[in-house]
Each structure stands twice: as structure tokens, then as C-alpha cells.
């Protein structure tokens, strides 16, 4: 089990706030830390990896202590068994795909390289340099490199957010397959609800440095406090007056819908659009 | 959205669908939800819930037609627009917003302080916890 119980004073765009996170992750689990920009998601990953020191707390993987402020333990990143994939790939531009991956690998792992390259469809590209690869291909290289040392924990910091929709869906499947096949314990940072829903077994909803909700994606996102089954999260894009109504245009994951309401709402607000499951019609296309 | 607090007095589940009876200060309401006690932890007798009614989902009448999900109200305010009419109605010190079309308003010949009965279908009530 991984225990992360840390506190750190942070400076956010609204001012100072305290990151205060206490969570336990089971070995082999796929957990996502979800939250808006500036909520402290990436900071948690960086503290687990040893790239940032908590003010106080403890981080451990089973019996292995990575950080313990009470006993002064703070292992450097290279002493922690952590794989880290960043949003911006972070590959060596002067090395081929194969060299980028082998650079991070133990000698005992070299036989595994070809197997993983085939799994993520990079085998035929292993002599190529990063600059000649697409964003999706570069991120696959970064992913393979991060697991070459059989890390205790794989940390993914919004690795797919810069990729287009189709490539992102494919890479989500590949990340899940790699997580399953190599029995990894994975922590993903994401602000994309469909991605979180597809990938994770457990979600931590972080807001201004505090855990607001923790549970399965269904518990965190779907089991709202309403019985309406036909309900979606959305963001208000436009409000116009019409007769006694406010006609509200809401973006629901790229689909725009209009709702007539008398509620006083604001553009930019996050809302739940809900209806009884008995109300919508279903029509064959 | 209109809200009315109440307490679950009875429920009956078949598969993942349940009828739920909720007692409130203006009467007993019955609603149908696509949940059962396994999928919704709040579905227990004596649990507090709120009933949510969308303003456009009310049926109104001058006489009581239904003896359930219906309550007597007095019209306290009328806002006339071109297509809809917004009524503020009061029942046992609870205020509700009711939106009806101008056609309904004219057909019922509604005026301030008139008594009207309001009915909401069981499939139109959302439960909020």
C-alpha cells in the first residue's frame, strides 16, 4: 500500500493555501487525482516523485519510506522507485526511440524493450529520433521509458492532454493495458472527466489543496445528490432572456445544449443539467 | 426549481425502479425513481429528502382532480409575459413558482388570491439529498 499524508503551503492564483492530502493507494490500483488547475494535483505527484519537498508528513510504499518529516528522511528522486510521465514528453532529442528507452532501463530489463515497443506500436520506429515522431508517438516513448525500471508507482501528469481526441482515446487504452499487464500502481492527474471515468478505479477530487471527495468514478461524478438519472455536468457558455425564462447554453463535454430555466445563473458556472429518466425521448437515427 | 423538504414514509422497489412516498408539510407525495436501496443509500424509511419540481411540470386546476401529489394553493403574484405566465403560489406558508402558458392562464381565468390546485406527476419529481 502507498501512503501519502502530506502538507505544504502553496501559492495559488487566489493567494496562499495549504495542500493537505491524506490518501492510501492499494498496490495495483489505478487512481486519478482530479481537480481544476491550481488545485494541487501536480504538486502531489511531484512530492511522491521527490521533485518537491512537503513541509511535513509521510510518503511510503509498503515498508519503504520515501519521505518522513518526523525522522528527517527524504529520499532523492533517483532512490525512489517511481516512473514519471510529463505532459511535454521530456525525451532526449539527440537519442533514438530505442536509446531513449534503454537509457532508463536496467540491463536485466533490455529483453523487455522490444516486447513493450511492439505493444505500443513503436517497434518499427525504434531507430527514429523524437523530432520525427508525432505527439502521440513521443508520449508512447515517454510511457515505455517510465516503466522500464519496474517502478513501484507510475505517475502520469496529464500525459494525454496535448493530444488530439482520437489519439488520446487510443493511448488511454494502451496506458490501461500497460498498467494491467505489468501490474503497476498508477496515479494519473487529469481534469478530463470522461478520461477519469474510463481509466480509474478510484478518484480523488482535489479542490484548493483539500480532498473534497474520494471514491469510484461513479461515486464521485455520477452519484450526485439528485435522483435524476439523466444528468450531466456542464459549463454555462451563454445566457439570454426569453419571455419569463433564461435560455442557458451549456457545454456538456463538447455538446452544446439549451435549457429553459428561471434560475439565476452566471456564464462560466459549472452546473448539473438533470431530468427524470422518464422524460427524454429516444429516437432511432 | 421548487424545493420541498419531506421524510420518506414508504418505498417499494422492483429491480432498479422504486416508488417512494414522501410526507411533507403540504401533504404526501409519491414519486418514481430509477434507483433501489442498493444503488441509492438515501432510500430508507425516515430519511430526510427534498422534492424538486420544475416550474413547468405542474398541472393546475380550479378543483381538486387528484387525491395524491396535489395541493391547494393561493395565487400571490402574477407575472404576465408574451407566451408564459409566472405564478407565485402559496400553500401552508410554502411558496412555489409555477409557469403556465398564457393559453392556460386565460382558459382558467386566473386572478390574484384565486384558489388553485396544483398536481405533479410521480415521474416528474426529482429527489435531492
mmCIF file of C-alpha atoms in Angstrom:
data_model
loop_
_atom_site.group_PDB
_atom_site.id
_atom_site.type_symbol
_atom_site.label_atom_id
_atom_site.label_comp_id
_atom_site.label_asym_id
_atom_site.label_seq_id
_atom_site.Cartn_x
_atom_site.Cartn_y
_atom_site.Cartn_z
ATOM 1 C CA UNK A 1 0.000 0.000 0.000
ATOM 2 C CA UNK A 2 1.143 3.551 -0.747
ATOM 3 C CA UNK A 3 0.500 6.101 1.961
ATOM 4 C CA UNK A 4 0.662 9.794 1.107
ATOM 5 C CA UNK A 5 -0.041 12.036 4.081
ATOM 6 C CA UNK A 6 1.465 15.448 3.368
ATOM 7 C CA UNK A 7 1.002 19.131 3.978
ATOM 8 C CA UNK A 8 2.589 22.070 2.178
ATOM 9 C CA UNK A 9 1.937 25.801 1.947
ATOM 10 C CA UNK A 10 1.367 26.746 -1.687
ATOM 11 C CA UNK A 11 0.862 29.977 -3.563
ATOM 12 C CA UNK A 12 -2.170 29.832 -5.840
ATOM 13 C CA UNK A 13 -3.653 32.404 -8.184
ATOM 14 C CA UNK A 14 -6.165 33.340 -5.450
ATOM 15 C CA UNK A 15 -3.443 33.596 -2.776
ATOM 16 C CA UNK A 16 -1.809 31.220 -0.316
ATOM 17 C CA UNK A 17 -3.437 27.920 0.530
ATOM 18 C CA UNK A 18 -2.443 24.745 2.351
ATOM 19 C CA UNK A 19 -2.195 21.496 0.449
ATOM 20 C CA UNK A 20 -3.374 18.878 2.936
ATOM 21 C CA UNK A 21 -3.699 15.417 1.429
ATOM 22 C CA UNK A 22 -4.071 12.084 3.186
ATOM 23 C CA UNK A 23 -4.683 9.135 0.912
ATOM 24 C CA UNK A 24 -3.906 5.450 0.651
ATOM 25 C CA UNK A 25 -3.471 3.646 -2.644
ATOM 26 C CA UNK A 26 -3.631 -0.143 -2.865
ATOM 27 C CA UNK A 27 -0.889 -1.932 -4.768
ATOM 28 C CA UNK A 28 -2.026 -2.473 -8.368
ATOM 29 C CA UNK A 29 -4.666 0.226 -8.155
ATOM 30 C CA UNK A 30 -5.288 2.882 -10.848
ATOM 31 C CA UNK A 31 -6.054 6.121 -9.049
ATOM 32 C CA UNK A 32 -6.742 9.502 -10.588
ATOM 33 C CA UNK A 33 -6.304 12.859 -8.908
ATOM 34 C CA UNK A 34 -8.914 15.105 -10.448
ATOM 35 C CA UNK A 35 -9.333 18.842 -9.992
ATOM 36 C CA UNK A 36 -9.125 22.244 -11.590
ATOM 37 C CA UNK A 37 -5.839 23.959 -12.485
ATOM 38 C CA UNK A 38 -4.102 25.154 -9.331
ATOM 39 C CA UNK A 39 -5.840 22.657 -7.014
ATOM 40 C CA UNK A 40 -2.530 20.965 -6.133
ATOM 41 C CA UNK A 41 -2.782 17.827 -8.304
ATOM 42 C CA UNK A 42 0.663 18.044 -9.888
ATOM 43 C CA UNK A 43 2.214 19.090 -6.579
ATOM 44 C CA UNK A 44 1.114 15.774 -5.033
ATOM 45 C CA UNK A 45 2.774 13.844 -7.872
ATOM 46 C CA UNK A 46 5.966 15.877 -7.601
ATOM 47 C CA UNK A 47 6.140 15.231 -3.850
ATOM 48 C CA UNK A 48 5.713 11.472 -4.386
ATOM 49 C CA UNK A 49 8.479 11.558 -7.023
ATOM 50 C CA UNK A 50 10.801 13.550 -4.732
ATOM 51 C CA UNK A 51 10.863 16.599 -7.008
ATOM 52 C CA UNK A 52 9.265 18.749 -4.313
ATOM 53 C CA UNK A 53 9.609 18.505 -0.540
ATOM 54 C CA UNK A 54 6.471 18.576 1.640
ATOM 55 C CA UNK A 55 6.516 20.878 4.694
ATOM 56 C CA UNK A 56 5.574 17.874 6.789
ATOM 57 C CA UNK A 57 4.117 14.399 6.528
ATOM 58 C CA UNK A 58 4.997 10.929 5.342
ATOM 59 C CA UNK A 59 5.165 9.174 1.969
ATOM 60 C CA UNK A 60 5.786 5.451 1.898
ATOM 61 C CA UNK A 61 5.385 2.464 -0.359
ATOM 62 C CA UNK A 62 4.801 -0.540 1.881
ATOM 63 C CA UNK A 63 7.743 -0.600 4.304
ATOM 64 C CA UNK A 64 9.844 1.713 2.103
ATOM 65 C CA UNK A 65 9.872 5.265 3.483
ATOM 66 C CA UNK A 66 10.287 7.869 0.726
ATOM 67 C CA UNK A 67 9.724 10.856 2.983
ATOM 68 C CA UNK A 68 9.164 11.286 6.703
ATOM 69 C CA UNK A 69 9.473 14.769 8.158
ATOM 70 C CA UNK A 70 9.461 13.449 11.739
ATOM 71 C CA UNK A 71 12.632 11.367 11.187
ATOM 72 C CA UNK A 72 14.229 13.607 8.541
ATOM 73 C CA UNK A 73 14.033 11.030 5.740
ATOM 74 C CA UNK A 74 13.804 12.479 2.236
ATOM 75 C CA UNK A 75 14.979 10.082 -0.472
ATOM 76 C CA UNK A 76 16.199 11.808 -3.654
ATOM 77 C CA UNK A 77 14.184 11.056 -6.826
ATOM 78 C CA UNK A 78 16.721 8.518 -8.106
ATOM 79 C CA UNK A 79 16.347 6.470 -4.899
ATOM 80 C CA UNK A 80 12.578 6.291 -5.243
ATOM 81 C CA UNK A 81 11.124 3.624 -7.481
ATOM 82 C CA UNK A 82 8.919 5.958 -9.462
ATOM 83 C CA UNK A 83 8.143 6.310 -13.164
ATOM 84 C CA UNK A 84 7.016 9.780 -14.216
ATOM 85 C CA UNK A 85 5.376 10.785 -17.492
ATOM 86 C CA UNK A 86 5.043 14.515 -18.099
ATOM 87 C CA UNK A 87 2.665 16.316 -20.402
ATOM 88 C CA UNK A 88 5.547 17.576 -22.565
ATOM 89 C CA UNK A 89 7.161 14.118 -23.194
ATOM 90 C CA UNK A 90 10.650 15.175 -21.923
ATOM 91 C CA UNK A 91 12.592 12.955 -24.355
ATOM 92 C CA UNK A 92 16.267 13.334 -25.248
ATOM 93 C CA UNK A 93 16.181 14.861 -28.757
ATOM 94 C CA UNK A 94 19.625 13.521 -29.674
ATOM 95 C CA UNK A 95 18.715 9.913 -28.926
ATOM 96 C CA UNK A 96 16.637 7.486 -30.975
ATOM 97 C CA UNK A 97 13.459 5.939 -29.597
ATOM 98 C CA UNK A 98 15.402 2.826 -28.609
ATOM 99 C CA UNK A 99 18.225 4.833 -26.978
ATOM 100 C CA UNK A 100 15.760 6.990 -25.039
ATOM 101 C CA UNK A 101 14.186 3.870 -23.600
ATOM 102 C CA UNK A 102 17.369 1.890 -22.962
ATOM 103 C CA UNK A 103 18.915 4.892 -21.219
ATOM 104 C CA UNK A 104 16.370 4.474 -18.427
ATOM 105 C CA UNK A 105 16.451 0.674 -18.317
ATOM 106 C CA UNK A 106 18.320 -1.767 -16.118
ATOM 107 C CA UNK A 107 20.425 -4.252 -18.098
ATOM 108 C CA UNK A 108 18.118 -7.002 -16.839
ATOM 109 C CA UNK A 109 15.197 -5.245 -18.496
ATOM 110 C CA UNK A 110 16.678 -4.988 -22.002
ATOM 111 C CA UNK A 111 14.919 -8.150 -23.200
ATOM 112 C CA UNK A 112 11.623 -6.481 -22.340
ATOM 113 C CA UNK A 113 12.177 -3.432 -24.565
ATOM 114 C CA UNK A 114 11.097 -4.995 -27.852
ATOM 115 C CA UNK A 115 8.032 -6.570 -26.248
ATOM 116 C CA UNK A 116 6.779 -3.222 -24.943
ATOM 117 C CA UNK A 117 7.682 -1.391 -28.156
ATOM 118 C CA UNK A 118 5.510 -3.879 -30.070
ATOM 119 C CA UNK A 119 2.691 -3.453 -27.538
ATOM 120 C CA UNK A 120 2.551 0.303 -28.160
ATOM 121 C CA UNK A 121 3.257 0.005 -31.909
ATOM 122 C CA UNK A 122 6.679 1.676 -31.750
ATOM 123 C CA UNK A 123 8.818 -1.287 -32.743
ATOM 124 C CA UNK A 124 9.145 -0.185 -36.382
ATOM 125 C CA UNK A 125 10.068 3.330 -35.235
ATOM 126 C CA UNK A 126 12.775 2.426 -32.757
ATOM 127 C CA UNK A 127 15.597 3.928 -34.877
ATOM 128 C CA UNK A 128 13.775 7.224 -35.327
ATOM 129 C CA UNK A 129 14.535 10.445 -33.424
ATOM 130 C CA UNK A 130 11.815 12.200 -31.340
ATOM 131 C CA UNK A 131 11.576 15.162 -33.733
ATOM 132 C CA UNK A 132 10.325 12.843 -36.477
ATOM 133 C CA UNK A 133 7.544 11.399 -34.305
ATOM 134 C CA UNK A 134 4.002 12.638 -33.732
ATOM 135 C CA UNK A 135 2.911 13.838 -30.290
ATOM 136 C CA UNK A 136 1.153 10.554 -29.603
ATOM 137 C CA UNK A 137 4.231 8.537 -30.616
ATOM 138 C CA UNK A 138 6.527 10.690 -28.449
ATOM 139 C CA UNK A 139 4.238 10.194 -25.473
ATOM 140 C CA UNK A 140 4.276 6.428 -26.068
ATOM 141 C CA UNK A 141 8.085 6.552 -25.894
ATOM 142 C CA UNK A 142 7.895 8.526 -22.649
ATOM 143 C CA UNK A 143 5.438 5.983 -21.260
ATOM 144 C CA UNK A 144 7.598 2.997 -22.176
ATOM 145 C CA UNK A 145 10.681 4.705 -20.725
ATOM 146 C CA UNK A 146 8.875 5.360 -17.454
ATOM 147 C CA UNK A 147 8.100 1.702 -16.817
ATOM 148 C CA UNK A 148 11.479 0.232 -17.844
ATOM 149 C CA UNK A 149 12.728 0.080 -14.251
ATOM 150 C CA UNK A 150 9.599 -1.695 -12.968
ATOM 151 C CA UNK A 151 8.635 1.268 -10.798
ATOM 152 C CA UNK A 152 6.697 0.871 -7.552
ATOM 153 C CA UNK A 153 4.499 3.720 -8.728
ATOM 154 C CA UNK A 154 3.787 5.109 -12.185
ATOM 155 C CA UNK A 155 2.932 8.811 -12.079
ATOM 156 C CA UNK A 156 1.162 10.323 -15.086
ATOM 157 C CA UNK A 157 0.844 14.117 -15.095
ATOM 158 C CA UNK A 158 -1.857 14.888 -17.678
ATOM 159 C CA UNK A 159 0.144 12.926 -20.248
ATOM 160 C CA UNK A 160 -2.577 12.890 -22.875
ATOM 161 C CA UNK A 161 -3.953 16.410 -22.610
ATOM 162 C CA UNK A 162 -1.917 17.814 -25.527
ATOM 163 C CA UNK A 163 -3.024 15.074 -27.910
ATOM 164 C CA UNK A 164 -5.978 15.133 -30.260
ATOM 165 C CA UNK A 165 -9.157 13.263 -29.324
ATOM 166 C CA UNK A 166 -8.660 10.096 -31.396
ATOM 167 C CA UNK A 167 -5.035 9.592 -30.383
ATOM 168 C CA UNK A 168 -5.975 10.287 -26.769
ATOM 169 C CA UNK A 169 -8.625 7.543 -26.779
ATOM 170 C CA UNK A 170 -6.142 5.048 -28.232
ATOM 171 C CA UNK A 171 -3.425 5.974 -25.748
ATOM 172 C CA UNK A 172 -5.889 5.690 -22.865
ATOM 173 C CA UNK A 173 -6.427 2.060 -23.894
ATOM 174 C CA UNK A 174 -2.672 1.494 -24.140
ATOM 175 C CA UNK A 175 -1.986 3.041 -20.710
ATOM 176 C CA UNK A 176 -4.682 0.833 -19.188
ATOM 177 C CA UNK A 177 -3.237 -2.251 -20.887
ATOM 178 C CA UNK A 178 0.302 -1.433 -19.703
ATOM 179 C CA UNK A 179 -0.999 -0.837 -16.167
ATOM 180 C CA UNK A 180 -2.788 -4.204 -16.207
ATOM 181 C CA UNK A 181 -0.131 -6.265 -17.956
ATOM 182 C CA UNK A 182 2.770 -5.099 -15.781
ATOM 183 C CA UNK A 183 0.786 -4.986 -12.525
ATOM 184 C CA UNK A 184 1.633 -1.334 -11.940
ATOM 185 C CA UNK A 185 0.312 1.000 -9.297
ATOM 186 C CA UNK A 186 -0.624 4.094 -11.245
ATOM 187 C CA UNK A 187 -1.557 7.634 -10.237
ATOM 188 C CA UNK A 188 -2.911 9.814 -13.035
ATOM 189 C CA UNK A 189 -3.508 13.532 -12.820
ATOM 190 C CA UNK A 190 -6.319 14.672 -15.082
ATOM 191 C CA UNK A 191 -9.051 17.275 -15.371
ATOM 192 C CA UNK A 192 -10.864 15.380 -18.123
ATOM 193 C CA UNK A 193 -13.922 13.637 -16.619
ATOM 194 C CA UNK A 194 -14.510 11.111 -19.459
ATOM 195 C CA UNK A 195 -10.818 10.144 -19.256
ATOM 196 C CA UNK A 196 -11.008 9.739 -15.486
ATOM 197 C CA UNK A 197 -14.152 7.661 -15.823
ATOM 198 C CA UNK A 198 -12.593 5.364 -18.403
ATOM 199 C CA UNK A 199 -9.217 4.901 -16.746
ATOM 200 C CA UNK A 200 -9.621 4.901 -12.981
ATOM 201 C CA UNK A 201 -10.698 2.525 -10.270
ATOM 202 C CA UNK A 202 -10.615 5.298 -7.691
ATOM 203 C CA UNK A 203 -10.795 9.094 -7.967
ATOM 204 C CA UNK A 204 -9.581 11.741 -5.561
ATOM 205 C CA UNK A 205 -11.354 15.054 -6.157
ATOM 206 C CA UNK A 206 -8.944 17.808 -5.092
ATOM 207 C CA UNK A 207 -10.048 21.400 -4.566
ATOM 208 C CA UNK A 208 -7.754 24.157 -3.245
ATOM 209 C CA UNK A 209 -5.414 21.558 -1.788
ATOM 210 C CA UNK A 210 -8.084 19.562 0.062
ATOM 211 C CA UNK A 211 -9.674 16.245 -0.809
ATOM 212 C CA UNK A 212 -13.341 17.054 -1.381
ATOM 213 C CA UNK A 213 -14.447 13.609 -2.462
ATOM 214 C CA UNK A 214 -12.922 10.171 -2.885
ATOM 215 C CA UNK A 215 -14.449 7.046 -4.385
ATOM 216 C CA UNK A 216 -15.110 5.249 -7.634
ATOM 217 C CA UNK A 217 -15.662 7.485 -10.688
ATOM 218 C CA UNK A 218 -19.370 6.640 -10.433
ATOM 219 C CA UNK A 219 -19.492 7.694 -6.786
ATOM 220 C CA UNK A 220 -17.557 10.901 -7.419
ATOM 221 C CA UNK A 221 -19.139 12.020 -10.686
ATOM 222 C CA UNK A 222 -22.439 10.247 -11.275
ATOM 223 C CA UNK A 223 -23.951 9.701 -7.860
ATOM 224 C CA UNK A 224 -24.814 13.307 -7.434
ATOM 225 C CA UNK A 225 -27.221 14.356 -4.739
ATOM 226 C CA UNK A 226 -30.079 14.098 -7.217
ATOM 227 C CA UNK A 227 -32.199 11.103 -8.161
ATOM 228 C CA UNK A 228 -32.353 12.299 -11.783
ATOM 229 C CA UNK A 229 -30.570 9.633 -13.826
ATOM 230 C CA UNK A 230 -30.446 11.775 -16.941
ATOM 231 C CA UNK A 231 -27.923 14.281 -15.661
ATOM 232 C CA UNK A 232 -24.671 15.747 -16.859
ATOM 233 C CA UNK A 233 -22.012 18.161 -15.684
ATOM 234 C CA UNK A 234 -21.624 21.189 -17.891
ATOM 235 C CA UNK A 235 -20.339 24.740 -18.119
ATOM 236 C CA UNK A 236 -22.572 27.689 -18.923
ATOM 237 C CA UNK A 237 -21.464 29.423 -22.130
ATOM 238 C CA UNK A 238 -24.302 31.854 -22.673
ATOM 239 C CA UNK A 239 -27.467 33.154 -21.001
ATOM 240 C CA UNK A 240 -30.184 35.105 -22.778
ATOM 241 C CA UNK A 241 -33.594 36.263 -21.634
ATOM 242 C CA UNK A 242 -36.634 34.933 -23.447
ATOM 243 C CA UNK A 243 -40.117 35.580 -22.115
ATOM 244 C CA UNK A 244 -40.024 34.557 -18.420
ATOM 245 C CA UNK A 245 -37.095 32.205 -18.958
ATOM 246 C CA UNK A 246 -33.335 32.375 -19.007
ATOM 247 C CA UNK A 247 -32.241 30.315 -22.010
ATOM 248 C CA UNK A 248 -28.945 28.850 -20.898
ATOM 249 C CA UNK A 249 -26.442 27.376 -23.363
ATOM 250 C CA UNK A 250 -24.398 24.675 -21.662
ATOM 251 C CA UNK A 251 -21.304 22.872 -22.899
ATOM 252 C CA UNK A 252 -21.538 19.202 -21.904
ATOM 253 C CA UNK A 253 -18.235 17.669 -22.984
ATOM 254 C CA UNK A 254 -18.304 19.435 -26.321
ATOM 255 C CA UNK A 255 -22.041 19.018 -26.903
ATOM 256 C CA UNK A 256 -23.954 22.266 -26.660
ATOM 257 C CA UNK A 257 -27.455 22.114 -25.234
ATOM 258 C CA UNK A 258 -30.006 24.815 -24.453
ATOM 259 C CA UNK A 259 -32.107 24.706 -21.306
ATOM 260 C CA UNK A 260 -35.012 26.970 -20.357
ATOM 261 C CA UNK A 261 -34.821 27.829 -16.663
ATOM 262 C CA UNK A 262 -35.858 30.576 -14.256
ATOM 263 C CA UNK A 263 -32.748 30.056 -12.080
ATOM 264 C CA UNK A 264 -30.340 32.988 -11.778
ATOM 265 C CA UNK A 265 -27.067 31.670 -13.166
ATOM 266 C CA UNK A 266 -23.795 33.103 -14.442
ATOM 267 C CA UNK A 267 -21.718 32.482 -17.548
ATOM 268 C CA UNK A 268 -18.777 30.217 -16.704
ATOM 269 C CA UNK A 269 -20.548 28.475 -13.809
ATOM 270 C CA UNK A 270 -20.367 24.674 -13.597
ATOM 271 C CA UNK A 271 -23.813 23.150 -13.353
ATOM 272 C CA UNK A 272 -25.642 19.849 -13.392
ATOM 273 C CA UNK A 273 -28.221 19.522 -16.144
ATOM 274 C CA UNK A 274 -30.731 16.999 -14.907
ATOM 275 C CA UNK A 275 -34.030 15.490 -15.835
ATOM 276 C CA UNK A 276 -36.049 12.477 -14.841
ATOM 277 C CA UNK A 277 -35.131 9.362 -16.798
ATOM 278 C CA UNK A 278 -38.791 9.163 -17.850
ATOM 279 C CA UNK A 279 -38.723 12.490 -19.705
ATOM 280 C CA UNK A 280 -36.193 12.258 -22.592
ATOM 281 C CA UNK A 281 -37.309 10.641 -25.807
ATOM 282 C CA UNK A 282 -35.123 8.090 -27.579
ATOM 283 C CA UNK A 283 -35.330 8.059 -31.363
ATOM 284 C CA UNK A 284 -33.510 5.766 -33.742
ATOM 285 C CA UNK A 285 -31.189 7.698 -36.077
ATOM 286 C CA UNK B 1 -36.549 24.907 -9.213
ATOM 287 C CA UNK B 2 -39.072 24.409 -6.395
ATOM 288 C CA UNK B 3 -37.910 22.505 -3.333
ATOM 289 C CA UNK B 4 -39.979 20.889 -0.606
ATOM 290 C CA UNK B 5 -38.495 19.021 2.357
ATOM 291 C CA UNK B 6 -40.013 15.737 3.461
ATOM 292 C CA UNK B 7 -39.449 12.347 5.041
ATOM 293 C CA UNK B 8 -39.584 9.005 3.259
ATOM 294 C CA UNK B 9 -42.536 7.077 4.691
ATOM 295 C CA UNK B 10 -42.622 4.104 2.346
ATOM 296 C CA UNK B 11 -40.960 2.734 -0.758
ATOM 297 C CA UNK B 12 -41.385 -0.263 -2.994
ATOM 298 C CA UNK B 13 -38.633 -1.439 -5.321
ATOM 299 C CA UNK B 14 -38.723 -3.684 -8.363
ATOM 300 C CA UNK B 15 -35.344 -4.285 -9.928
ATOM 301 C CA UNK B 16 -33.774 -0.783 -10.075
ATOM 302 C CA UNK B 17 -37.042 1.143 -10.053
ATOM 303 C CA UNK B 18 -38.823 2.335 -6.914
ATOM 304 C CA UNK B 19 -41.934 4.205 -5.963
ATOM 305 C CA UNK B 20 -41.203 6.423 -2.989
ATOM 306 C CA UNK B 21 -43.744 8.066 -0.684
ATOM 307 C CA UNK B 22 -42.601 11.278 0.965
ATOM 308 C CA UNK B 23 -44.518 13.076 3.697
ATOM 309 C CA UNK B 24 -44.266 16.869 3.656
ATOM 310 C CA UNK B 25 -45.967 19.760 5.421
ATOM 311 C CA UNK B 26 -48.329 20.202 2.489
ATOM 312 C CA UNK B 27 -49.210 16.548 2.037
ATOM 313 C CA UNK B 28 -47.975 13.169 0.911
ATOM 314 C CA UNK B 29 -46.191 12.852 -2.417
ATOM 315 C CA UNK B 30 -45.404 9.792 -4.460
ATOM 316 C CA UNK B 31 -42.551 9.729 -6.933
ATOM 317 C CA UNK B 32 -40.888 7.135 -9.122
ATOM 318 C CA UNK B 33 -37.111 6.925 -9.390
ATOM 319 C CA UNK B 34 -34.686 4.657 -11.221
ATOM 320 C CA UNK B 35 -32.964 3.597 -8.000
ATOM 321 C CA UNK B 36 -33.246 0.942 -5.331
ATOM 322 C CA UNK B 37 -31.725 0.759 -1.805
ATOM 323 C CA UNK B 38 -28.548 -0.808 -3.272
ATOM 324 C CA UNK B 39 -27.990 1.966 -5.810
ATOM 325 C CA UNK B 40 -29.158 4.871 -3.608
ATOM 326 C CA UNK B 41 -28.116 4.780 0.044
ATOM 327 C CA UNK B 42 -30.592 7.519 0.937
ATOM 328 C CA UNK B 43 -33.514 5.242 0.089
ATOM 329 C CA UNK B 44 -34.515 4.365 3.652
ATOM 330 C CA UNK B 45 -37.664 4.903 5.672
ATOM 331 C CA UNK B 46 -37.493 8.020 7.875
ATOM 332 C CA UNK B 47 -34.685 9.555 5.767
ATOM 333 C CA UNK B 48 -34.960 13.267 5.030
ATOM 334 C CA UNK B 49 -35.085 14.227 1.350
ATOM 335 C CA UNK B 50 -36.107 17.209 -0.707
ATOM 336 C CA UNK B 51 -38.586 17.042 -3.559
ATOM 337 C CA UNK B 52 -37.627 19.052 -6.625
ATOM 338 C CA UNK B 53 -40.312 20.260 -9.002
ATOM 339 C CA UNK B 54 -39.521 22.015 -12.263
ATOM 340 C CA UNK B 55 -41.713 25.104 -12.642
ATOM 341 C CA UNK B 56 -43.146 23.948 -15.974
ATOM 342 C CA UNK B 57 -44.073 20.447 -14.763
ATOM 343 C CA UNK B 58 -47.164 21.400 -12.738
ATOM 344 C CA UNK B 59 -50.738 20.731 -13.804
ATOM 345 C CA UNK B 60 -53.172 23.260 -12.437
ATOM 346 C CA UNK B 61 -56.943 23.079 -11.935
ATOM 347 C CA UNK B 62 -59.677 25.020 -10.169
ATOM 348 C CA UNK B 63 -60.962 21.857 -8.454
ATOM 349 C CA UNK B 64 -59.028 19.014 -6.919
ATOM 350 C CA UNK B 65 -58.794 16.285 -9.552
ATOM 351 C CA UNK B 66 -56.203 14.039 -7.939
ATOM 352 C CA UNK B 67 -56.161 12.957 -4.315
ATOM 353 C CA UNK B 68 -52.389 12.461 -4.322
ATOM 354 C CA UNK B 69 -49.429 14.633 -5.412
ATOM 355 C CA UNK B 70 -51.863 17.543 -5.379
ATOM 356 C CA UNK B 71 -52.133 20.529 -3.078
ATOM 357 C CA UNK B 72 -54.322 23.565 -2.646
ATOM 358 C CA UNK B 73 -52.639 26.919 -3.237
ATOM 359 C CA UNK B 74 -53.482 30.615 -3.358
ATOM 360 C CA UNK B 75 -52.125 32.803 -6.169
ATOM 361 C CA UNK B 76 -49.980 35.520 -4.571
ATOM 362 C CA UNK B 77 -48.355 37.050 -7.629
ATOM 363 C CA UNK B 78 -48.801 37.022 -11.391
ATOM 364 C CA UNK B 79 -46.171 37.991 -13.952
ATOM 365 C CA UNK B 80 -47.530 38.130 -17.480
ATOM 366 C CA UNK B 81 -45.145 37.636 -20.377
ATOM 367 C CA UNK B 82 -45.890 37.053 -24.053
ATOM 368 C CA UNK B 83 -46.029 33.264 -24.054
ATOM 369 C CA UNK B 84 -45.740 32.197 -20.424
ATOM 370 C CA UNK B 85 -47.200 33.402 -17.167
ATOM 371 C CA UNK B 86 -45.250 33.112 -13.947
ATOM 372 C CA UNK B 87 -47.377 32.470 -10.875
ATOM 373 C CA UNK B 88 -46.195 32.658 -7.283
ATOM 374 C CA UNK B 89 -48.486 30.367 -5.323
ATOM 375 C CA UNK B 90 -48.586 29.735 -1.581
ATOM 376 C CA UNK B 91 -49.589 26.661 0.346
ATOM 377 C CA UNK B 92 -49.220 26.348 4.120
ATOM 378 C CA UNK B 93 -46.604 29.146 4.061
ATOM 379 C CA UNK B 94 -44.601 27.431 1.307
ATOM 380 C CA UNK B 95 -44.162 29.424 -1.887
ATOM 381 C CA UNK B 96 -43.866 27.801 -5.303
ATOM 382 C CA UNK B 97 -43.130 29.172 -8.743
ATOM 383 C CA UNK B 98 -45.499 27.802 -11.388
ATOM 384 C CA UNK B 99 -45.018 28.538 -15.086
ATOM 385 C CA UNK B 100 -48.018 28.045 -17.330
ATOM 386 C CA UNK B 101 -48.728 29.167 -20.856
ATOM 387 C CA UNK B 102 -50.806 32.270 -21.449
ATOM 388 C CA UNK B 103 -53.391 29.986 -23.056
ATOM 389 C CA UNK B 104 -53.801 28.036 -19.790
ATOM 390 C CA UNK B 105 -53.868 31.263 -17.805
ATOM 391 C CA UNK B 106 -56.656 32.711 -19.934
ATOM 392 C CA UNK B 107 -58.622 29.461 -20.076
ATOM 393 C CA UNK B 108 -58.681 29.200 -16.279
ATOM 394 C CA UNK B 109 -59.347 32.951 -15.937
ATOM 395 C CA UNK B 110 -56.887 33.228 -13.069
ATOM 396 C CA UNK B 111 -56.633 36.200 -10.735
ATOM 397 C CA UNK B 112 -54.693 37.208 -7.653
ATOM 398 C CA UNK B 113 -55.827 35.368 -4.492
ATOM 399 C CA UNK B 114 -57.641 32.701 -6.524
ATOM 400 C CA UNK B 115 -57.502 29.200 -5.136
ATOM 401 C CA UNK B 116 -55.972 26.656 -7.494
ATOM 402 C CA UNK B 117 -54.933 23.037 -7.112
ATOM 403 C CA UNK B 118 -51.530 22.027 -8.304
ATOM 404 C CA UNK B 119 -50.651 18.487 -9.351
ATOM 405 C CA UNK B 120 -47.262 16.994 -10.148
ATOM 406 C CA UNK B 121 -46.828 13.600 -11.838
ATOM 407 C CA UNK B 122 -44.803 10.987 -9.890
ATOM 408 C CA UNK B 123 -42.424 10.711 -12.856
ATOM 409 C CA UNK B 124 -41.703 14.464 -12.710
ATOM 410 C CA UNK B 125 -40.433 14.657 -9.125
ATOM 411 C CA UNK B 126 -36.678 14.553 -8.534
ATOM 412 C CA UNK B 127 -35.340 13.650 -5.099
ATOM 413 C CA UNK B 128 -32.465 15.678 -3.675
ATOM 414 C CA UNK B 129 -30.445 14.638 -0.667
#
